mmCIF file of C-alpha atoms and ligand atoms in Angstrom:
data_model
loop_
_atom_site.group_PDB
_atom_site.id
_atom_site.type_symbol
_atom_site.label_atom_id
_atom_site.label_comp_id
_atom_site.label_asym_id
_atom_site.label_seq_id
_atom_site.Cartn_x
_atom_site.Cartn_y
_atom_site.Cartn_z
ATOM 1 C CA MET A 6 65.641 128.970 21.884
ATOM 2 C CA ASN A 7 67.992 130.412 24.479
ATOM 3 C CA GLY A 8 67.462 133.704 26.293
ATOM 4 C CA LYS A 9 70.102 136.186 27.376
ATOM 5 C CA PHE A 10 71.473 137.058 30.809
ATOM 6 C CA ILE A 11 72.119 140.769 31.380
ATOM 7 C CA VAL A 12 73.700 141.818 34.684
ATOM 8 C CA VAL A 13 73.959 145.208 36.369
ATOM 9 C CA GLU A 14 76.968 145.706 38.636
ATOM 10 C CA GLY A 15 78.431 148.464 40.771
ATOM 11 C CA LEU A 16 79.277 149.647 44.256
ATOM 12 C CA GLU A 17 76.577 150.542 46.776
ATOM 13 C CA GLY A 18 74.846 153.758 45.736
ATOM 14 C CA ALA A 19 75.757 153.369 42.045
ATOM 15 C CA GLY A 20 72.062 153.498 41.079
ATOM 16 C CA LYS A 21 71.589 149.851 40.070
ATOM 17 C CA SER A 22 67.860 149.689 40.890
ATOM 18 C CA SER A 23 66.695 152.471 38.583
ATOM 19 C CA VAL A 24 68.989 151.249 35.784
ATOM 20 C CA ILE A 25 67.529 147.757 36.143
ATOM 21 C CA SER A 26 63.975 149.170 35.802
ATOM 22 C CA ARG A 27 65.075 150.983 32.660
ATOM 23 C CA ILE A 28 66.582 147.798 31.162
ATOM 24 C CA VAL A 29 63.465 145.767 31.996
ATOM 25 C CA ASP A 30 61.255 148.412 30.316
ATOM 26 C CA GLU A 31 63.442 148.411 27.190
ATOM 27 C CA LEU A 32 63.381 144.623 26.935
ATOM 28 C CA LYS A 33 59.631 144.418 27.482
ATOM 29 C CA SER A 34 58.982 147.002 24.795
ATOM 30 C CA ALA A 35 61.145 144.893 22.469
ATOM 31 C CA GLY A 36 58.730 142.009 23.147
ATOM 32 C CA LYS A 37 60.973 139.957 25.450
ATOM 33 C CA THR A 38 59.753 137.971 28.443
ATOM 34 C CA VAL A 39 61.844 139.174 31.354
ATOM 35 C CA GLU A 40 62.788 137.572 34.655
ATOM 36 C CA GLN A 41 64.594 139.571 37.358
ATOM 37 C CA THR A 42 67.091 138.222 39.889
ATOM 38 C CA ARG A 43 69.298 139.610 42.637
ATOM 39 C CA GLU A 44 72.471 138.275 44.244
ATOM 40 C CA PRO A 45 73.024 137.074 46.797
ATOM 41 C CA GLY A 46 69.394 135.913 46.842
ATOM 42 C CA GLY A 47 66.539 135.127 44.491
ATOM 43 C CA THR A 48 65.458 131.716 45.862
ATOM 44 C CA PRO A 49 64.230 130.962 49.413
ATOM 45 C CA MET A 50 67.545 129.370 50.373
ATOM 46 C CA ALA A 51 69.646 132.028 48.641
ATOM 47 C CA GLU A 52 67.651 134.775 50.405
ATOM 48 C CA ALA A 53 68.452 133.082 53.745
ATOM 49 C CA ILE A 54 72.137 133.117 52.750
ATOM 50 C CA ARG A 55 71.774 136.827 51.883
ATOM 51 C CA ASP A 56 70.501 137.588 55.401
ATOM 52 C CA CYS A 57 73.317 135.503 56.863
ATOM 53 C CA VAL A 58 76.076 137.160 54.856
ATOM 54 C CA LYS A 59 74.824 140.706 55.542
ATOM 55 C CA HIS A 60 74.295 140.087 59.276
ATOM 56 C CA ASP A 61 76.716 141.800 61.641
ATOM 57 C CA TRP A 62 77.986 138.673 63.462
ATOM 58 C CA ASP A 63 79.629 138.879 66.865
ATOM 59 C CA GLU A 64 82.555 136.815 65.571
ATOM 60 C CA GLN A 65 85.100 137.151 62.793
ATOM 61 C CA VAL A 66 83.678 136.305 59.364
ATOM 62 C CA ALA A 67 86.537 134.703 57.426
ATOM 63 C CA GLU A 68 87.011 135.909 53.844
ATOM 64 C CA GLU A 69 86.633 132.357 52.564
ATOM 65 C CA THR A 70 83.350 131.945 54.466
ATOM 66 C CA GLU A 71 81.989 135.087 52.833
ATOM 67 C CA LEU A 72 83.198 133.910 49.415
ATOM 68 C CA LEU A 73 81.709 130.424 49.728
ATOM 69 C CA LEU A 74 78.360 131.783 50.934
ATOM 70 C CA MET A 75 78.176 134.090 47.898
ATOM 71 C CA TYR A 76 78.830 131.154 45.582
ATOM 72 C CA ALA A 77 76.422 128.840 47.432
ATOM 73 C CA ALA A 78 73.666 131.425 46.896
ATOM 74 C CA ARG A 79 74.712 131.831 43.240
ATOM 75 C CA VAL A 80 74.538 128.100 42.501
ATOM 76 C CA GLN A 81 71.042 127.932 44.036
ATOM 77 C CA LEU A 82 69.933 130.826 41.855
ATOM 78 C CA LEU A 83 71.506 129.390 38.708
ATOM 79 C CA THR A 84 70.008 125.958 39.272
ATOM 80 C CA ASN A 85 66.513 127.027 40.239
ATOM 81 C CA ARG A 86 65.966 130.186 38.229
ATOM 82 C CA ILE A 87 68.604 131.421 35.776
ATOM 83 C CA HIS A 88 69.254 128.232 33.798
ATOM 84 C CA PRO A 89 65.535 127.255 33.583
ATOM 85 C CA ALA A 90 64.545 130.795 32.496
ATOM 86 C CA LEU A 91 67.237 130.962 29.790
ATOM 87 C CA LYS A 92 66.155 127.547 28.498
ATOM 88 C CA LYS A 93 62.618 128.887 28.091
ATOM 89 C CA GLY A 94 63.995 131.776 26.014
ATOM 90 C CA TYR A 95 63.424 134.408 28.707
ATOM 91 C CA TRP A 96 65.756 137.364 29.148
ATOM 92 C CA VAL A 97 67.109 137.436 32.689
ATOM 93 C CA VAL A 98 68.133 140.756 34.229
ATOM 94 C CA GLY A 99 70.373 140.263 37.260
ATOM 95 C CA ASP A 100 71.144 142.673 40.077
ATOM 96 C CA ARG A 101 74.771 141.518 40.548
ATOM 97 C CA HIS A 102 76.417 138.193 39.620
ATOM 98 C CA ASP A 103 79.929 136.718 39.591
ATOM 99 C CA LEU A 104 81.680 140.030 38.908
ATOM 100 C CA SER A 105 80.606 141.155 42.405
ATOM 101 C CA SER A 106 82.537 138.259 43.959
ATOM 102 C CA GLN A 107 85.566 138.981 41.766
ATOM 103 C CA ALA A 108 85.476 142.656 42.808
ATOM 104 C CA TYR A 109 84.391 142.499 46.484
ATOM 105 C CA GLN A 110 86.012 139.251 47.642
ATOM 106 C CA GLY A 111 88.864 139.134 45.079
ATOM 107 C CA GLY A 112 89.624 142.876 45.015
ATOM 108 C CA GLY A 113 88.222 144.257 48.274
ATOM 109 C CA ARG A 114 89.027 141.366 50.623
ATOM 110 C CA GLY A 115 92.117 140.256 48.707
ATOM 111 C CA VAL A 116 91.229 136.554 48.358
ATOM 112 C CA LEU A 117 93.933 134.788 46.311
ATOM 113 C CA GLU A 118 93.400 134.687 42.532
ATOM 114 C CA SER A 119 93.916 130.910 42.529
ATOM 115 C CA THR A 120 91.182 130.457 45.161
ATOM 116 C CA MET A 121 88.844 132.741 43.211
ATOM 117 C CA ARG A 122 89.433 130.746 40.018
ATOM 118 C CA SER A 123 88.900 127.351 41.671
ATOM 119 C CA VAL A 124 85.671 128.307 43.430
ATOM 120 C CA SER A 125 84.268 130.031 40.357
ATOM 121 C CA GLU A 126 85.082 127.014 38.171
ATOM 122 C CA ILE A 127 83.431 124.566 40.601
ATOM 123 C CA ALA A 128 80.315 126.715 40.989
ATOM 124 C CA LEU A 129 79.747 128.150 37.515
ATOM 125 C CA LYS A 130 81.417 125.623 35.220
ATOM 126 C CA GLY A 131 82.269 128.380 32.754
ATOM 127 C CA PHE A 132 78.817 130.013 32.711
ATOM 128 C CA LYS A 133 78.908 133.812 32.334
ATOM 129 C CA PRO A 134 76.475 136.656 31.560
ATOM 130 C CA HIS A 135 76.013 137.698 27.924
ATOM 131 C CA LEU A 136 76.230 141.372 28.836
ATOM 132 C CA THR A 137 77.235 143.211 32.022
ATOM 133 C CA VAL A 138 76.558 146.897 32.656
ATOM 134 C CA TYR A 139 79.038 148.186 35.223
ATOM 135 C CA LEU A 140 77.949 151.459 36.845
ATOM 136 C CA ASP A 141 81.122 153.189 37.960
ATOM 137 C CA VAL A 142 80.936 155.441 40.996
ATOM 138 C CA GLU A 143 83.549 156.793 43.388
ATOM 139 C CA PRO A 144 83.191 154.915 46.697
ATOM 140 C CA ALA A 145 82.801 158.108 48.753
ATOM 141 C CA VAL A 146 79.916 159.246 46.508
ATOM 142 C CA GLY A 147 78.245 155.826 46.470
ATOM 143 C CA LEU A 148 78.564 155.256 50.223
ATOM 144 C CA GLU A 149 77.105 158.675 50.945
ATOM 145 C CA ARG A 150 74.068 157.770 48.798
ATOM 146 C CA ALA A 151 73.815 154.357 50.554
ATOM 147 C CA ARG A 152 74.044 155.996 53.974
ATOM 148 C CA GLY A 153 71.107 158.224 53.012
ATOM 149 C CA ARG A 154 69.017 155.046 52.629
ATOM 150 C CA GLY A 155 69.595 153.940 56.229
ATOM 151 C CA GLU A 156 71.903 151.819 58.386
ATOM 152 C CA LEU A 157 74.912 150.218 56.701
ATOM 153 C CA ASP A 158 75.093 146.385 56.803
ATOM 154 C CA ARG A 159 78.205 144.307 57.652
ATOM 155 C CA ILE A 160 79.734 144.529 54.166
ATOM 156 C CA GLU A 161 78.866 148.221 53.770
ATOM 157 C CA GLN A 162 80.765 148.913 57.015
ATOM 158 C CA SER A 163 84.012 147.587 55.481
ATOM 159 C CA GLY A 164 85.563 151.065 55.100
ATOM 160 C CA LEU A 165 86.576 153.327 52.245
ATOM 161 C CA ALA A 166 89.872 151.529 51.437
ATOM 162 C CA PHE A 167 87.960 148.255 50.933
ATOM 163 C CA PHE A 168 85.620 149.944 48.441
ATOM 164 C CA GLU A 169 88.547 151.633 46.661
ATOM 165 C CA ARG A 170 90.117 148.194 46.112
ATOM 166 C CA THR A 171 86.738 146.809 45.004
ATOM 167 C CA ARG A 172 86.279 149.607 42.461
ATOM 168 C CA GLU A 173 89.831 149.153 41.121
ATOM 169 C CA LYS A 174 89.098 145.472 40.541
ATOM 170 C CA TYR A 175 85.795 146.259 38.820
ATOM 171 C CA LEU A 176 87.543 148.724 36.485
ATOM 172 C CA ALA A 177 90.391 146.326 35.699
ATOM 173 C CA LEU A 178 88.006 143.442 34.964
ATOM 174 C CA ALA A 179 85.759 145.659 32.811
ATOM 175 C CA LYS A 180 88.783 146.734 30.774
ATOM 176 C CA SER A 181 89.788 143.154 30.040
ATOM 177 C CA ASP A 182 86.361 141.818 29.015
ATOM 178 C CA ASP A 183 84.353 143.009 25.982
ATOM 179 C CA SER A 184 81.084 141.758 27.482
ATOM 180 C CA ILE A 185 81.348 144.348 30.296
ATOM 181 C CA VAL A 186 80.299 147.913 29.458
ATOM 182 C CA THR A 187 81.309 150.665 31.898
ATOM 183 C CA ILE A 188 78.951 153.607 32.393
ATOM 184 C CA ASP A 189 79.909 156.666 34.428
ATOM 185 C CA ALA A 190 77.293 156.646 37.205
ATOM 186 C CA MET A 191 78.400 160.002 38.584
ATOM 187 C CA GLN A 192 76.744 161.805 35.636
ATOM 188 C CA PRO A 193 73.215 163.154 36.113
ATOM 189 C CA MET A 194 70.721 160.274 36.290
ATOM 190 C CA GLU A 195 69.030 161.190 32.951
ATOM 191 C CA LYS A 196 72.377 160.807 31.168
ATOM 192 C CA VAL A 197 73.012 157.437 32.793
ATOM 193 C CA HIS A 198 69.540 156.259 31.788
ATOM 194 C CA SER A 199 69.817 157.392 28.185
ATOM 195 C CA ALA A 200 73.232 155.703 27.861
ATOM 196 C CA VAL A 201 71.735 152.487 29.239
ATOM 197 C CA SER A 202 68.681 152.645 26.953
ATOM 198 C CA ALA A 203 70.880 153.179 23.888
ATOM 199 C CA LEU A 204 73.098 150.260 24.884
ATOM 200 C CA ILE A 205 70.190 147.873 25.405
ATOM 201 C CA LYS A 206 68.420 148.901 22.174
ATOM 202 C CA GLN A 207 71.629 148.279 20.242
ATOM 203 C CA TYR A 208 72.217 144.951 22.000
ATOM 204 C CA VAL A 209 68.684 143.679 21.323
ATOM 205 C CA MET A 210 68.939 144.700 17.656
ATOM 206 C CA GLY A 211 72.141 142.729 17.255
ATOM 207 C CA LYS A 212 70.525 139.513 18.606
HETATM 208 P P1 TMP B 314 73.053 144.796 47.371
HETATM 209 O O1 TMP B 314 72.811 143.901 46.206
HETATM 210 O O2 TMP B 314 71.822 145.223 48.047
HETATM 211 O O3 TMP B 314 73.997 145.909 47.044
HETATM 212 O O4 TMP B 314 73.755 143.925 48.525
HETATM 213 C C1 TMP B 314 74.639 142.932 48.274
HETATM 214 C C2 TMP B 314 75.900 143.137 49.090
HETATM 215 O O5 TMP B 314 76.700 141.974 48.984
HETATM 216 C C3 TMP B 314 76.756 144.294 48.587
HETATM 217 O O6 TMP B 314 77.442 144.876 49.676
HETATM 218 C C4 TMP B 314 77.761 143.600 47.695
HETATM 219 C C5 TMP B 314 77.953 142.273 48.380
HETATM 220 N N1 TMP B 314 78.316 141.161 47.498
HETATM 221 C C6 TMP B 314 79.584 140.611 47.601
HETATM 222 O O7 TMP B 314 80.385 141.053 48.425
HETATM 223 N N2 TMP B 314 79.903 139.571 46.794
HETATM 224 C C7 TMP B 314 79.035 139.030 45.893
HETATM 225 O O8 TMP B 314 79.369 138.085 45.185
HETATM 226 C C8 TMP B 314 77.721 139.614 45.799
HETATM 227 C C9 TMP B 314 76.735 139.063 44.824
HETATM 228 C C10 TMP B 314 77.411 140.672 46.620
#
């Protein structure tokens, strides 16, 4: 029996954390065993990569370095947690996955499409989430919320234009893939949560 992998995506300040709690609650009340992950991170080595990639280094961080670190962390997480959990029939709820790399490194940083495809193919071998919930927020709104939580890390300091490009990529990818559902995260939180609950209930019923 195979489980399902549901991912929540969005810019900083989109409200991923509370949406993830809502999804986990819905799945648990439907009787599913749930495992939660975050990216980059989720294993000891991947968490070390997370610290490394967020750190404000006193040297230039090349786009390819950032990309490869994200995928190195992802492969560790897939190997040690996601694949084993799915094999046991668990439902895995992920805070970010591959779509983040496509949007941030592919869209925001402008890494070549051909490079993105090659790295993704080597790392994931065609694996993809069953369902992705993309929480759409205007970068200025999201960054303001993120700033309210404290200091911005290296990636968060990338500037508004970077996040505009990242959002554009998210929206374009969501449009071209039926497994990605876009939810307007600028609505009041209760509306976002009820849209998410309805989506998850419907998804679980169909499985
Ligand atoms: P967060 O999950 O706490 O938002 O932090 C993760 C940061 O890393 C966030 O700025 C998005 C960024 N990121 C990428 O740039 N590429 C990726 O592939 C992933 C997973 C995250």
